[in-house]
Coordinates of C-alpha atoms in Angstrom, one line a residue:
Chain O
X1 CA 49.3 31.0 -39.3
X2 CA 48.1 30.5 -43.6
X3 CA 49.0 33.0 -45.8
X4 CA 48.9 33.2 -49.9
X5 CA 50.8 35.6 -51.6
X6 CA 49.7 36.3 -55.2
X7 CA 48.3 33.0 -55.7
X8 CA 47.0 32.2 -59.4
X9 CA 45.1 28.7 -61.2
X10 CA 43.1 28.5 -63.9
X11 CA 40.9 25.9 -65.4
X12 CA 39.5 26.2 -68.9
X13 CA 38.5 29.6 -68.7
X14 CA 38.1 31.0 -65.5
X15 CA 41.3 31.6 -62.9
X16 CA 42.1 32.5 -59.6
X17 CA 43.8 36.1 -59.7
X18 CA 46.1 36.6 -57.1
X19 CA 44.2 35.4 -54.4
X20 CA 46.4 37.1 -51.0
X21 CA 45.4 36.2 -48.4
X22 CA 46.5 36.1 -44.4
X23 CA 44.1 33.6 -42.0
X24 CA 45.9 34.4 -38.2
X25 CA 46.6 31.6 -35.9
X26 CA 43.5 30.6 -34.3
X27 CA 40.9 33.2 -36.5
X28 CA 38.0 31.2 -38.2
X29 CA 38.5 32.4 -41.5
X30 CA 34.4 32.5 -43.7
X31 CA 35.7 32.9 -47.5
X32 CA 31.8 33.9 -48.4
X33 CA 30.5 33.7 -52.6
X34 CA 28.6 33.5 -54.9
X35 CA 27.8 29.4 -56.5
X36 CA 31.3 29.2 -59.4
X37 CA 33.7 32.6 -57.7
X38 CA 36.2 30.2 -57.3
X39 CA 36.2 28.9 -52.4
X40 CA 36.5 25.5 -53.3
X41 CA 39.4 26.2 -56.1
X42 CA 41.0 28.0 -54.1
X43 CA 40.3 25.8 -50.7
X44 CA 41.9 23.2 -53.3
X45 CA 45.1 24.2 -53.9
X46 CA 45.6 25.3 -50.2
X47 CA 45.1 21.6 -49.6
X48 CA 47.5 21.4 -52.7
X49 CA 45.5 19.3 -55.0
X50 CA 45.9 21.5 -57.9
X51 CA 48.9 22.2 -59.3
X52 CA 49.1 26.2 -59.1
X53 CA 50.0 28.1 -61.3
X54 CA 51.7 31.2 -60.1
X55 CA 52.0 32.6 -56.0
X56 CA 53.0 30.9 -52.8
X57 CA 51.1 29.7 -49.6
X58 CA 52.1 29.2 -46.6
X59 CA 50.8 27.3 -43.6
X60 CA 53.1 27.4 -39.6
X61 CA 54.9 29.4 -41.5
X62 CA 56.4 27.2 -43.8
X63 CA 56.3 27.6 -47.7
X64 CA 53.8 24.4 -48.9
X65 CA 54.1 25.4 -52.3
X66 CA 55.2 22.3 -53.2
X67 CA 54.5 19.7 -50.9
X68 CA 51.9 17.3 -51.1
X69 CA 48.5 17.1 -48.8
X70 CA 49.7 14.8 -46.8
X71 CA 52.2 16.6 -45.6
X72 CA 51.0 19.7 -45.1
X73 CA 49.6 19.5 -42.4
X74 CA 45.6 20.2 -43.3
X75 CA 42.5 19.1 -42.2
X76 CA 39.9 19.1 -44.8
X77 CA 35.8 18.6 -45.0
X78 CA 34.8 18.2 -48.5
X79 CA 31.2 19.6 -50.0
X80 CA 28.9 15.9 -49.2
X81 CA 32.2 15.2 -46.8
X82 CA 32.9 12.3 -48.9
X83 CA 33.3 9.2 -46.2
X84 CA 34.4 6.4 -46.9
X85 CA 32.2 4.3 -47.5
X86 CA 33.6 0.8 -46.4
X87 CA 34.8 2.5 -43.2
X88 CA 32.8 1.7 -40.1
X89 CA 32.7 6.3 -38.4
X90 CA 35.5 4.4 -36.2
X91 CA 37.5 2.8 -39.1
X92 CA 36.9 6.2 -40.8
X93 CA 38.7 8.9 -37.5
X94 CA 40.9 6.5 -37.4
X95 CA 42.1 7.1 -40.7
X96 CA 45.1 9.4 -40.6
X97 CA 46.1 8.0 -38.1
X98 CA 46.9 5.0 -38.9
X99 CA 49.8 7.1 -40.6
X100 CA 51.1 8.3 -37.3
X101 CA 53.6 6.4 -35.1
X102 CA 50.4 5.4 -32.4
X103 CA 50.8 2.4 -31.1
X104 CA 46.6 0.2 -31.6
X105 CA 45.2 0.8 -28.0
X106 CA 47.0 5.8 -28.1
X107 CA 44.9 5.3 -31.7
X108 CA 42.0 4.0 -30.1
X109 CA 41.6 6.1 -27.4
X110 CA 41.9 8.6 -30.2
X111 CA 39.3 7.9 -32.7
X112 CA 37.1 7.8 -29.1
X113 CA 38.2 11.2 -27.7
X114 CA 36.6 12.7 -31.4
X115 CA 33.9 10.2 -31.7
X116 CA 33.2 12.3 -28.2
X117 CA 33.9 15.0 -28.7
X118 CA 30.9 15.4 -31.9
X119 CA 29.1 12.7 -30.3
X120 CA 29.1 9.7 -32.8
X121 CA 30.5 7.3 -30.5
X122 CA 27.4 5.8 -30.7
X123 CA 27.2 5.3 -34.2
X124 CA 31.4 3.6 -33.8
X125 CA 30.2 0.4 -35.8
X126 CA 28.1 2.2 -38.9
X127 CA 29.0 2.4 -42.3
X128 CA 28.5 6.1 -43.7
X129 CA 25.5 5.3 -45.9
X130 CA 22.9 4.0 -42.2
X131 CA 23.9 7.8 -41.3
X132 CA 22.3 11.2 -41.5
X133 CA 23.6 14.4 -43.2
X134 CA 24.0 15.5 -39.5
X135 CA 26.2 12.8 -38.0
X136 CA 27.9 12.6 -41.7
X137 CA 28.6 16.1 -41.4
X138 CA 30.3 15.1 -37.2
X139 CA 32.2 12.2 -38.1
X140 CA 33.9 14.6 -40.7
X141 CA 34.7 16.7 -39.2
X142 CA 35.8 14.1 -36.3
X143 CA 38.4 12.9 -38.8
X144 CA 39.9 16.0 -40.0
X145 CA 40.1 16.7 -36.8
X146 CA 42.0 13.8 -35.2
X147 CA 45.0 14.0 -37.6
X148 CA 45.4 17.5 -35.2
X149 CA 46.0 19.5 -38.3
X150 CA 47.8 23.4 -38.1
X151 CA 44.8 24.8 -40.2
X152 CA 41.7 22.8 -40.6
X153 CA 39.9 23.4 -44.7
X154 CA 35.7 23.2 -44.5
X155 CA 34.6 22.9 -47.4
X156 CA 30.6 24.2 -47.3
X157 CA 30.4 22.0 -44.0
X158 CA 26.7 22.5 -42.9
X159 CA 25.0 23.4 -46.5
X160 CA 23.3 20.7 -47.9
X161 CA 21.7 20.2 -44.3
X162 CA 18.2 21.6 -43.1
X163 CA 17.9 25.1 -41.7
X164 CA 17.5 23.8 -37.6
X165 CA 20.4 21.4 -38.5
X166 CA 22.9 24.1 -39.4
X167 CA 21.8 26.3 -37.0
X168 CA 23.2 23.4 -34.5
X169 CA 26.5 22.6 -35.9
X170 CA 27.5 26.3 -37.0
X171 CA 27.2 27.1 -33.4
X172 CA 28.7 23.5 -32.8
X173 CA 31.9 24.6 -35.0
X174 CA 32.8 27.8 -33.4
X175 CA 32.8 26.1 -30.1
X176 CA 34.8 23.1 -31.2
X177 CA 37.2 25.6 -33.4
X178 CA 37.6 27.8 -30.4
X179 CA 38.2 24.8 -28.1
X180 CA 40.8 23.3 -30.4
X181 CA 41.6 26.8 -31.3
X182 CA 42.5 25.4 -35.1
X183 CA 42.6 28.0 -37.2
X184 CA 40.1 27.3 -39.8
X185 CA 38.6 28.3 -43.5
X186 CA 34.9 28.4 -43.7
X187 CA 33.6 27.9 -47.0
X188 CA 30.3 29.0 -48.2
X189 CA 27.8 30.8 -49.9
X190 CA 25.5 31.8 -46.9
X191 CA 25.2 34.7 -45.0
X192 CA 23.6 33.9 -41.5
X193 CA 26.4 30.8 -41.7
X194 CA 29.3 33.2 -41.7
X195 CA 27.4 35.3 -38.9
X196 CA 27.3 32.3 -36.4
X197 CA 31.0 31.6 -37.2
X198 CA 33.5 34.2 -38.4
X199 CA 35.8 36.2 -36.9
X200 CA 37.2 37.9 -40.4
X201 CA 35.2 36.9 -43.6
X202 CA 36.8 37.5 -47.2
X203 CA 34.3 38.3 -50.1
X204 CA 35.3 36.1 -53.2
X205 CA 33.7 36.8 -57.0
X206 CA 35.1 35.5 -60.3
X207 CA 38.2 34.4 -58.4
X208 CA 39.4 37.6 -56.9
X209 CA 39.1 38.4 -53.2
X210 CA 37.1 41.0 -53.0
X211 CA 37.4 42.8 -49.3
X212 CA 38.4 41.1 -46.6
X213 CA 37.1 42.1 -42.4
X214 CA 35.4 41.4 -39.6
X215 CA 31.5 40.3 -40.7
X216 CA 30.8 44.4 -38.8
X217 CA 33.1 46.3 -41.1
X218 CA 31.7 44.2 -44.5
X219 CA 28.3 45.2 -43.1
X220 CA 28.2 48.4 -42.6
X221 CA 31.8 49.7 -44.8
X222 CA 31.1 47.2 -48.0
X223 CA 33.7 48.3 -50.3
X224 CA 32.2 48.1 -53.9
X225 CA 28.4 47.2 -55.0
X226 CA 28.9 43.1 -55.4
X227 CA 30.0 42.9 -51.9
X228 CA 27.2 45.1 -50.8
X229 CA 24.5 42.8 -53.1
X230 CA 26.0 39.8 -52.0
X231 CA 25.5 40.9 -47.9
X232 CA 22.5 42.2 -48.6
X233 CA 22.5 46.3 -47.6
X234 CA 19.0 47.1 -48.1
X235 CA 19.9 50.5 -49.6
X236 CA 21.9 50.7 -51.9
X237 CA 21.6 54.4 -54.2
X238 CA 23.3 56.0 -57.0
X239 CA 23.7 60.0 -56.4
X240 CA 25.9 62.7 -57.8
X241 CA 28.1 64.2 -55.6
X242 CA 27.4 68.1 -55.8
X243 CA 29.3 69.6 -53.0
X244 CA 30.9 69.1 -49.8
X245 CA 33.8 70.3 -47.5
X246 CA 36.3 68.2 -45.3
X247 CA 34.1 66.4 -43.9
X248 CA 31.1 66.2 -46.0
X249 CA 29.8 65.2 -49.5
X250 CA 26.5 66.4 -50.3
X251 CA 25.3 63.7 -52.5
X252 CA 22.0 64.7 -54.6
X253 CA 19.8 61.0 -54.7
X254 CA 16.8 59.4 -56.0
X255 CA 13.8 61.8 -56.0
X256 CA 16.9 64.8 -55.7
X257 CA 17.2 64.1 -52.1
X258 CA 20.3 65.6 -50.5
X259 CA 22.4 63.4 -48.3
X260 CA 25.6 64.3 -46.4
X261 CA 27.8 61.3 -46.6
X262 CA 31.9 61.0 -44.6
X263 CA 34.0 61.9 -47.1
X264 CA 36.1 58.2 -48.1
X265 CA 39.7 58.6 -47.1
X266 CA 42.7 59.4 -49.7
X267 CA 42.0 59.0 -53.9
X268 CA 39.9 61.1 -56.6
X269 CA 35.8 60.7 -55.7
X270 CA 34.2 60.3 -58.8
X271 CA 31.4 63.1 -59.6
X272 CA 28.8 60.2 -59.8
X273 CA 29.1 57.1 -57.2
X274 CA 26.9 54.5 -55.6
X275 CA 26.7 55.0 -51.6
X276 CA 24.8 52.1 -49.1
X277 CA 22.8 52.7 -45.8
X278 CA 21.8 50.0 -44.4
X279 CA 18.2 49.5 -42.7
X280 CA 19.2 49.6 -39.3
X281 CA 21.2 52.7 -39.5
X282 CA 17.6 54.7 -40.2
X283 CA 15.4 56.3 -37.2
X284 CA 11.9 56.4 -38.2
X285 CA 9.6 58.3 -36.4
X286 CA 5.7 59.7 -36.3
X287 CA 6.5 63.1 -36.6
X288 CA 9.1 65.6 -36.9
X289 CA 12.7 63.8 -35.1
X290 CA 13.0 66.3 -32.3
X291 CA 16.9 65.1 -31.7
X292 CA 19.3 64.3 -35.2
X293 CA 23.6 63.8 -35.2
X294 CA 25.0 66.4 -36.7
X295 CA 24.6 67.1 -40.4
X296 CA 21.3 64.1 -40.6
X297 CA 19.0 64.7 -43.5
X298 CA 15.9 64.1 -43.0
X299 CA 13.0 63.1 -45.0
X300 CA 9.1 62.5 -45.0
X301 CA 7.2 59.8 -46.8
X302 CA 4.4 56.9 -46.6
X303 CA 4.7 53.6 -45.2
X304 CA 4.1 52.0 -48.1
X305 CA 5.2 47.6 -46.6
X306 CA 5.5 46.6 -43.4
X307 CA 7.2 42.4 -43.2
X308 CA 7.1 40.8 -40.0
X309 CA 10.8 38.6 -40.5
X310 CA 10.1 37.4 -37.2
X311 CA 12.5 39.3 -34.4
X312 CA 12.6 42.0 -36.6
X313 CA 10.3 44.1 -39.0
X314 CA 11.5 45.9 -42.3
X315 CA 9.5 49.1 -42.9
X316 CA 9.9 50.2 -47.3
X317 CA 9.0 53.9 -46.6
X318 CA 8.5 56.0 -49.8
X319 CA 10.5 59.3 -49.9
X320 CA 8.1 60.4 -53.2
X321 CA 10.3 60.3 -56.4
X322 CA 12.3 56.8 -57.4
X323 CA 13.0 56.4 -53.7
X324 CA 12.4 54.1 -51.4
X325 CA 14.1 53.5 -48.0
X326 CA 14.0 50.4 -46.0
X327 CA 14.1 50.9 -42.6
X328 CA 14.8 48.0 -40.1
X329 CA 12.8 48.4 -36.2
X330 CA 13.6 45.2 -33.7
X331 CA 9.9 43.7 -32.8
X332 CA 10.0 45.1 -29.8
X333 CA 9.7 48.5 -31.5
X334 CA 8.2 48.0 -34.3
X335 CA 5.2 47.0 -31.6
X336 CA 5.2 49.8 -29.4
X337 CA 4.6 52.4 -32.6
X338 CA 1.9 50.2 -34.5
X339 CA 2.5 51.4 -38.3
X340 CA 0.4 50.8 -40.5
X341 CA 0.7 51.1 -44.8
X342 CA 0.0 54.8 -45.8
X343 CA 1.3 56.1 -42.8
X344 CA 3.1 59.3 -42.6
X345 CA 6.4 59.4 -40.8
X346 CA 9.7 60.7 -41.0
X347 CA 13.2 58.6 -41.2
X348 CA 16.3 60.6 -40.5
X349 CA 19.9 59.6 -42.1
X350 CA 23.1 60.5 -40.1
X351 CA 26.9 61.1 -42.6
X352 CA 28.2 58.2 -40.4
X353 CA 25.3 55.9 -42.3
X354 CA 25.9 56.7 -45.7
X355 CA 28.4 55.1 -47.1
X356 CA 29.8 55.9 -50.2
X357 CA 31.5 52.6 -52.1
X358 CA 34.4 52.5 -54.5
X359 CA 32.5 51.4 -57.3
Chain Z
X1 CA 29.9 5.5 -55.1
X2 CA 26.9 4.7 -57.8
X3 CA 26.4 1.1 -56.5
X4 CA 26.5 -0.1 -60.5
X5 CA 26.3 -3.4 -59.6
X6 CA 24.1 -4.0 -56.3
X7 CA 22.0 -7.1 -55.7
X8 CA 19.9 -4.9 -54.3
X9 CA 16.4 -2.7 -55.1
X10 CA 17.2 0.0 -55.9
X11 CA 14.5 2.4 -55.4
X12 CA 11.7 2.6 -53.4
X13 CA 8.5 1.4 -55.5
X14 CA 5.7 4.7 -56.0
X15 CA 1.8 4.0 -55.6
X16 CA 1.6 4.5 -60.5
X17 CA -1.8 2.8 -60.4
X18 CA -3.1 1.1 -63.7
X19 CA -1.5 3.2 -65.9
X20 CA 2.2 3.0 -63.1
X21 CA 1.1 -1.2 -63.0
X22 CA 1.3 -1.7 -67.0
X23 CA 4.5 0.3 -67.4
X24 CA 5.9 -2.5 -64.5
X25 CA 4.8 -5.1 -66.3
X26 CA 5.9 -3.9 -70.0
X27 CA 9.0 -3.9 -68.8
X28 CA 9.3 -7.0 -66.9
X29 CA 7.5 -8.5 -70.5
X30 CA 10.9 -8.3 -72.0
X31 CA 12.8 -9.7 -68.5
X32 CA 10.2 -13.3 -68.8
X33 CA 10.9 -13.2 -72.6
X34 CA 14.4 -13.5 -72.6
X35 CA 14.5 -15.4 -69.7
X36 CA 12.0 -18.0 -70.7
X37 CA 13.8 -18.8 -73.7
X38 CA 17.4 -19.4 -71.9
X39 CA 15.3 -21.9 -69.9
X40 CA 13.7 -23.2 -73.0
X41 CA 17.0 -23.6 -74.4
X42 CA 18.5 -25.1 -71.3
X43 CA 16.0 -27.7 -70.5
X44 CA 15.9 -28.5 -74.0
X45 CA 20.0 -29.7 -73.6
X46 CA 19.4 -31.7 -70.8
X47 CA 16.2 -33.3 -71.9
X48 CA 18.2 -34.9 -74.7
X49 CA 21.4 -35.4 -73.1
X50 CA 21.1 -38.2 -70.7
X51 CA 22.6 -39.4 -67.5
X52 CA 24.3 -41.9 -68.4
X53 CA 26.3 -39.6 -72.0
X54 CA 27.2 -37.2 -69.0
X55 CA 28.9 -39.9 -66.7
X56 CA 30.6 -41.3 -69.8
X57 CA 32.1 -37.0 -70.3
X58 CA 32.7 -37.5 -66.5
X59 CA 34.8 -40.1 -66.7
X60 CA 35.9 -39.5 -70.3
X61 CA 40.5 -39.4 -69.6
X62 CA 40.3 -36.4 -72.3
X63 CA 37.8 -34.4 -71.2
X64 CA 38.9 -34.6 -68.2
X65 CA 42.2 -33.3 -69.1
X66 CA 39.9 -30.4 -71.7
X67 CA 37.9 -29.6 -68.2
X68 CA 40.8 -29.1 -66.0
X69 CA 42.9 -27.0 -69.0
X70 CA 39.5 -25.1 -69.1
X71 CA 40.1 -24.2 -65.4
X72 CA 43.0 -23.1 -65.0
X73 CA 43.8 -21.6 -68.4
X74 CA 40.5 -19.3 -67.7
X75 CA 41.7 -18.9 -64.2
X76 CA 45.5 -17.6 -65.0
X77 CA 43.8 -15.7 -67.4
X78 CA 40.6 -13.8 -64.8
X79 CA 44.0 -13.1 -62.3
X80 CA 46.3 -11.8 -65.9
X81 CA 43.1 -9.7 -66.9
X82 CA 42.1 -8.5 -63.6
X83 CA 46.5 -7.5 -63.2
X84 CA 45.1 -5.4 -66.5
X85 CA 42.2 -4.3 -66.5
X86 CA 42.4 -2.3 -62.8
X87 CA 45.5 0.0 -63.3
X88 CA 43.9 0.4 -67.0
X89 CA 40.3 0.8 -66.0
X90 CA 41.6 3.3 -62.9
X91 CA 44.1 5.3 -65.5
X92 CA 41.3 6.3 -68.3
X93 CA 39.0 6.9 -65.1
X94 CA 41.6 9.7 -64.1
X95 CA 44.6 10.7 -66.2
X96 CA 44.1 12.9 -69.3
X97 CA 47.0 11.6 -71.4
X98 CA 48.0 12.5 -74.8
X99 CA 45.8 9.4 -76.6
X100 CA 43.5 9.2 -74.0
X101 CA 40.6 9.1 -76.8
X102 CA 42.8 6.3 -78.9
X103 CA 43.5 3.7 -76.1
X104 CA 40.2 4.5 -75.5
X105 CA 38.9 2.8 -78.6
X106 CA 41.7 0.2 -79.1
X107 CA 40.4 -1.3 -75.5
X108 CA 37.5 -1.8 -77.2
X109 CA 38.6 -3.3 -80.3
X110 CA 38.1 -6.4 -78.9
X111 CA 34.9 -6.6 -77.9
X112 CA 33.9 -5.4 -81.5
X113 CA 36.0 -8.1 -83.4
X114 CA 35.0 -11.8 -84.5
X115 CA 37.3 -13.4 -81.7
X116 CA 37.9 -15.8 -84.5
X117 CA 39.8 -12.5 -86.3
X118 CA 41.8 -12.7 -82.7
X119 CA 43.7 -16.3 -83.3
X120 CA 43.7 -15.1 -86.8
X121 CA 46.2 -11.9 -85.7
X122 CA 48.1 -13.8 -82.6
X123 CA 49.0 -16.4 -85.8
X124 CA 50.4 -14.1 -88.3
X125 CA 52.2 -11.7 -85.6
X126 CA 54.1 -15.1 -84.4
X127 CA 55.4 -15.6 -87.7
X128 CA 57.3 -12.3 -88.0
X129 CA 60.0 -11.1 -86.4
X130 CA 59.0 -9.5 -82.9
X131 CA 56.6 -13.1 -82.5
X132 CA 59.4 -15.6 -83.5
X133 CA 62.1 -13.2 -81.6
X134 CA 59.0 -14.1 -78.9
X135 CA 58.7 -17.6 -78.9
X136 CA 62.8 -18.2 -79.7
X137 CA 63.4 -16.5 -76.4
X138 CA 62.0 -19.2 -74.4
X139 CA 57.6 -18.1 -74.2
X140 CA 56.2 -20.6 -76.5
X141 CA 52.8 -20.1 -77.9
X142 CA 51.7 -21.2 -80.7
X143 CA 49.9 -24.6 -80.1
X144 CA 51.1 -24.1 -76.5
X145 CA 48.4 -23.9 -73.6
X146 CA 49.9 -21.1 -72.7
X147 CA 49.2 -19.5 -76.2
X148 CA 45.2 -20.9 -75.0
X149 CA 46.0 -17.8 -71.6
X150 CA 47.2 -15.7 -74.4
X151 CA 43.7 -16.1 -76.6
X152 CA 41.6 -15.6 -73.8
X153 CA 43.3 -12.7 -73.2
X154 CA 43.5 -11.0 -75.8
X155 CA 39.5 -11.0 -76.3
X156 CA 38.1 -11.4 -72.4
X157 CA 40.6 -8.4 -70.7
X158 CA 38.3 -5.9 -72.6
X159 CA 35.8 -6.8 -70.7
X160 CA 36.8 -6.2 -67.6
X161 CA 39.1 -3.2 -68.0
X162 CA 35.1 -1.4 -69.7
X163 CA 34.1 -2.8 -66.0
X164 CA 36.0 -1.2 -64.0
X165 CA 36.6 2.2 -65.8
X166 CA 32.7 1.9 -65.2
X167 CA 33.7 1.4 -61.5
X168 CA 35.9 4.1 -61.0
X169 CA 33.8 6.5 -63.2
X170 CA 31.4 6.0 -59.8
X171 CA 33.7 7.0 -56.9
X172 CA 34.4 10.0 -56.3
X173 CA 37.3 12.0 -57.0
X174 CA 37.4 13.6 -53.4
X175 CA 37.8 10.8 -50.9
X176 CA 41.1 9.8 -52.9
X177 CA 41.9 13.3 -52.4
X178 CA 40.9 13.5 -49.2
X179 CA 42.6 10.4 -47.7
X180 CA 45.5 13.1 -48.9
X181 CA 45.6 15.1 -46.9
X182 CA 45.0 12.1 -44.3
X183 CA 48.3 11.0 -44.6
X184 CA 47.7 9.3 -48.1
X185 CA 50.2 9.3 -50.6
X186 CA 47.9 8.9 -54.0
X187 CA 49.0 5.7 -54.2
X188 CA 48.4 5.1 -50.7
X189 CA 45.0 6.6 -51.6
X190 CA 44.4 4.1 -54.3
X191 CA 44.9 1.1 -52.3
X192 CA 43.7 2.5 -48.6
X193 CA 40.2 3.7 -50.4
X194 CA 40.1 3.4 -54.2
X195 CA 40.5 -0.3 -54.4
X196 CA 38.3 -1.0 -51.6
X197 CA 35.5 1.2 -52.6
X198 CA 35.8 -0.5 -56.1
X199 CA 35.1 -4.1 -55.1
X200 CA 32.2 -5.1 -56.3
X201 CA 33.7 -3.5 -59.6
X202 CA 36.4 -5.8 -59.6
X203 CA 34.1 -8.4 -58.8
X204 CA 32.1 -8.4 -61.4
X205 CA 35.2 -7.1 -64.5
X206 CA 36.6 -10.7 -62.7
X207 CA 32.6 -12.1 -63.8
X208 CA 33.0 -11.1 -67.3
X209 CA 36.6 -11.8 -68.2
X210 CA 36.5 -15.5 -67.0
X211 CA 33.1 -16.1 -68.7
X212 CA 34.5 -15.1 -72.1
X213 CA 37.7 -16.6 -71.3
X214 CA 35.6 -19.5 -70.1
X215 CA 34.1 -20.1 -73.6
X216 CA 36.1 -19.1 -76.3
X217 CA 36.9 -21.8 -78.7
X218 CA 37.3 -19.8 -82.4
X219 CA 40.5 -18.7 -81.8
X220 CA 41.9 -21.2 -79.8
X221 CA 41.7 -23.7 -81.9
X222 CA 43.3 -21.4 -85.3
X223 CA 46.1 -20.7 -82.2
X224 CA 47.3 -23.3 -80.3
X225 CA 44.8 -26.4 -82.1
X226 CA 43.4 -29.2 -81.1
X227 CA 45.3 -31.8 -79.2
X228 CA 44.4 -33.7 -77.0
X229 CA 45.4 -33.7 -73.4
X230 CA 47.5 -31.2 -74.5
X231 CA 45.4 -28.0 -76.5
X232 CA 42.4 -29.1 -76.3
X233 CA 39.5 -26.9 -74.0
X234 CA 35.8 -28.0 -73.4
X235 CA 34.8 -25.6 -75.9
X236 CA 36.9 -27.8 -78.6
X237 CA 35.6 -30.8 -77.6
X238 CA 31.9 -30.0 -78.0
X239 CA 33.0 -29.2 -81.9
X240 CA 35.2 -31.7 -82.0
X241 CA 32.1 -34.7 -80.6
X242 CA 30.6 -32.2 -82.9
X243 CA 32.3 -32.9 -86.1
X244 CA 32.2 -37.3 -84.9
X245 CA 28.7 -37.5 -84.8
X246 CA 28.6 -38.1 -81.5
X247 CA 25.8 -35.1 -79.7
X248 CA 25.0 -37.0 -76.9
X249 CA 28.8 -36.5 -75.6
X250 CA 29.0 -33.0 -77.6
X251 CA 25.5 -31.8 -75.4
X252 CA 26.9 -34.1 -71.8
X253 CA 30.3 -31.6 -72.2
X254 CA 28.4 -28.6 -72.7
X255 CA 25.5 -29.4 -69.8
X256 CA 29.0 -29.9 -67.7
X257 CA 29.9 -26.5 -68.8
X258 CA 27.0 -25.0 -68.2
X259 CA 26.9 -26.6 -64.6
X260 CA 30.0 -25.6 -63.8
X261 CA 29.6 -21.7 -65.3
X262 CA 26.8 -21.3 -63.2
X263 CA 27.8 -22.9 -59.9
X264 CA 30.4 -20.4 -60.7
X265 CA 28.7 -17.1 -61.1
X266 CA 26.0 -18.0 -58.7
X267 CA 28.9 -18.8 -56.3
X268 CA 30.6 -15.3 -56.5
X269 CA 27.9 -12.9 -56.2
X270 CA 26.8 -14.7 -53.3
X271 CA 30.7 -14.2 -51.9
X272 CA 31.6 -11.3 -53.6
X273 CA 28.8 -8.9 -54.1
X274 CA 27.0 -9.1 -50.9
X275 CA 26.2 -5.9 -49.4
X276 CA 29.5 -4.8 -46.7
X277 CA 27.2 -2.9 -44.8

């Protein structure tokens, strides 16, 4: 539905560099990156608010690179919503409908339809200055959707809201997108927000699209250290390759611990490398584990810290040397074990759960 | 939009203790002194003049003509001034073009220059080639009522342009961007979004232009003279009456101007600067 090819745009010393992206029809795509990574600039380029220096932009099969924003059939919800303060809620939602050949009655019906959909009909006569943050977001969303765009571009649509409202609105956004099947690009820097809504996610940093995949792929198989850190993999380790075969690499990590990892496909493998082990993929047991997966690394250590995160408990196991491993347990699993700081435990890590990074 | 010209209270009043109250008091002292000086000066004017003098002024054909000339010329100046102020304020706020800083400085020139210089410069300009060509083409300004408008416009438009620019600076360009994604052209976004949002600022720009234009004296006297029933405006009348030693008559006209200006300013503020939401 929306495709960019080698998109380039520079402003001052910052540049979007050869961004190639494809979002399928009906897909909910999240563009995730830290502040200043170029997310908003990219969305503005897609909207036609910035003239790009190179590359092409296609929407619904048409090359829109040179088209004005009004001709691109996009719905745009910017940061802070940019509601028109001189128009009422109904006026805001109807704003884009005035450019369509609709009768006054049809326009009213459409406006009513979208205010109903986002639950702001009771506010129809209010001006934006008298709305809460969540209400403003809904009005801006209705305004963007009312023109029935091919692509909906949401620039940090919930970042200014409190956590509860953000979570509620994210779920509603996701449901609305499912109902309308509008192809959506949602820009954010919040990891939990991404998990709530995304079909696929693209990680962007310093104007480059670093990795695109499903949330599961990004979480379990980050491409490089930046992505790994940004998605909070928990255990990001460095090590040296000491051998291997067709199936596994042998890596010596901090404290001399030896891990086996599935060899990454293709390319040469550097001697010194970085790899990740997600906390939820580490098995923890009080005694020596009786059953482990083939090639698993078993280490023993002492519990250094236990942090209750609500539904999860994060346990830090100190395995000697510089090796501290974060292990994530479900609350029920944790409660059944009564772990305390200082307890001796064993951890086992299967080769499939040791993921080698590209850089 | 930043509410630059709001008549509503801006902030809540936090608890400040004795030091806080002293701070507020010190600020309000300056407000009080300023207002007191003006009230004293205006009261002196009103006290010095008599009802009879004012009545004579109102019924004098010459002063009536000057009043009418002042009103229509300043009205036309406000219209023309806003015609420049709105697009120029928008362009200076939104666009970056070669010479932007120079244009910005030129806009400020009439604010800094003594108004008399404007009248003198205009007189010199219309004595040179391009000026004579304009006059010969039928657009006559020197010693003509139209010249009053030209003087007023050159002296006062800058105040309007500056106010309009400040207003557009306070409007987030993103509202225009959204309008453009909703079907508006760039001009459409301006007319449907930015211009209505700038309403209050534009009214203030109009007030600034009018107040400056209505009271202008020096350049008008130099450029168009003081011909009764032709180029005599109210400030000129005051000068002429004073020159002839008729101080009561001069004060009566001054009080008339004060009353007119007060009614106009309060009226515009009450009608134009009401909160829309």
